[in-house]
Amino acid sequence: MTLGDAIIAATALVYGITLVTRNIDDFRWIAEITLINPFEA
């Protein structure tokens, strides 16, 4: 995970928001984050 990804993940955790990203694999291991890939059918 890059520093940028870590900041994005931390922001989603702190504010309790859903993380919308095309890069699901980098965040999948964080159980507390809800992920959405808008490009998946």
Rosetta silent file (secondary structure, phi, psi, omega in degrees, C-alpha in Angstrom):
SEQUENCE: MTLGDAIIAATALVYGITLVTRNIDDFRWIAEITLINPFEA
SCORE:     score description
SCORE:     0.000 S_00000001
   1 L     0.000  133.075  178.567    0.000    0.000    0.000 S_00000001
   2 L   -82.113  168.041  177.798    1.339    3.400   -0.935 S_00000001
   3 H   -60.631  -40.986  178.490    1.230    6.436    1.319 S_00000001
   4 H   -61.126  -43.558  177.361   -1.569    7.893   -0.786 S_00000001
   5 H   -63.069  -39.230  179.497   -3.636    4.722   -0.441 S_00000001
   6 H   -63.955  -39.831  178.509   -3.042    4.731    3.319 S_00000001
   7 H   -66.451  -41.598  177.761   -4.289    8.316    3.595 S_00000001
   8 H   -62.991  -45.567  179.583   -7.385    7.482    1.546 S_00000001
   9 H   -63.276  -43.689  179.525   -8.087    4.386    3.674 S_00000001
  10 H   -62.688  -39.924  178.232   -7.587    6.295    6.916 S_00000001
  11 H   -63.039  -44.037  178.263   -9.963    9.027    5.759 S_00000001
  12 H   -62.584  -39.879  179.347  -12.643    6.467    4.902 S_00000001
  13 H   -67.350  -46.239 -177.079  -12.212    4.818    8.303 S_00000001
  14 H   -63.197  -42.260 -176.959  -12.288    8.045   10.313 S_00000001
  15 H   -92.163   -4.944  178.229  -15.389    9.403    8.594 S_00000001
  16 L    64.825   36.592 -177.548  -17.117    6.030    8.204 S_00000001
  17 L  -105.972  159.020  176.361  -17.650    6.502    4.491 S_00000001
  18 L   -76.538  135.649  178.930  -17.700    4.027    1.610 S_00000001
  19 E   -93.651  117.101  178.930  -14.534    3.987   -0.456 S_00000001
  20 E  -101.428  114.996 -175.795  -15.277    4.132   -4.180 S_00000001
  21 L  -152.930  154.157  173.765  -12.256    2.975   -6.149 S_00000001
  22 L   -86.152  -12.961 -173.857  -11.249    0.962   -9.153 S_00000001
  23 L  -103.502   60.963 -175.468   -8.337   -0.410   -7.110 S_00000001
  24 H   -61.322  -38.091 -173.263  -10.235   -2.750   -4.752 S_00000001
  25 H   -59.705  -32.645 -179.847   -7.342   -5.181   -4.214 S_00000001
  26 H   -72.486  -17.333 -176.098   -5.204   -2.670   -2.293 S_00000001
  27 L  -114.920   -7.272 -173.323   -7.967   -2.089    0.255 S_00000001
  28 L   -59.115  -31.279 -176.533   -9.671   -5.504    0.478 S_00000001
  29 L   -74.211  -10.093  178.841   -7.662   -6.578    3.541 S_00000001
  30 L   -91.892  102.005 -171.699   -9.136   -3.744    5.659 S_00000001
  31 L   -65.136  -28.543 -174.369  -12.292   -5.358    7.041 S_00000001
  32 L   -79.944   -8.406 -176.915  -13.821   -2.133    8.393 S_00000001
  33 L   -98.939  131.921  172.020  -13.983   -0.376    5.004 S_00000001
  34 L   -88.568  126.905 -175.882  -16.923   -0.782    2.631 S_00000001
  35 E  -113.765  142.347  173.787  -15.633   -0.837   -0.947 S_00000001
  36 E  -134.908  130.529  172.104  -17.400   -0.151   -4.230 S_00000001
  37 L  -104.451  109.167 -176.054  -15.901   -0.468   -7.697 S_00000001
  38 L   -69.843   -9.493 -178.098  -18.073    1.682   -9.986 S_00000001
  39 L   -95.454   -6.598  177.402  -16.665   -0.066  -13.067 S_00000001
  40 L   -83.864  144.020 -179.265  -17.877   -3.562  -12.124 S_00000001
  41 L   -76.991    0.000    0.000  -21.149   -4.734  -13.606 S_00000001
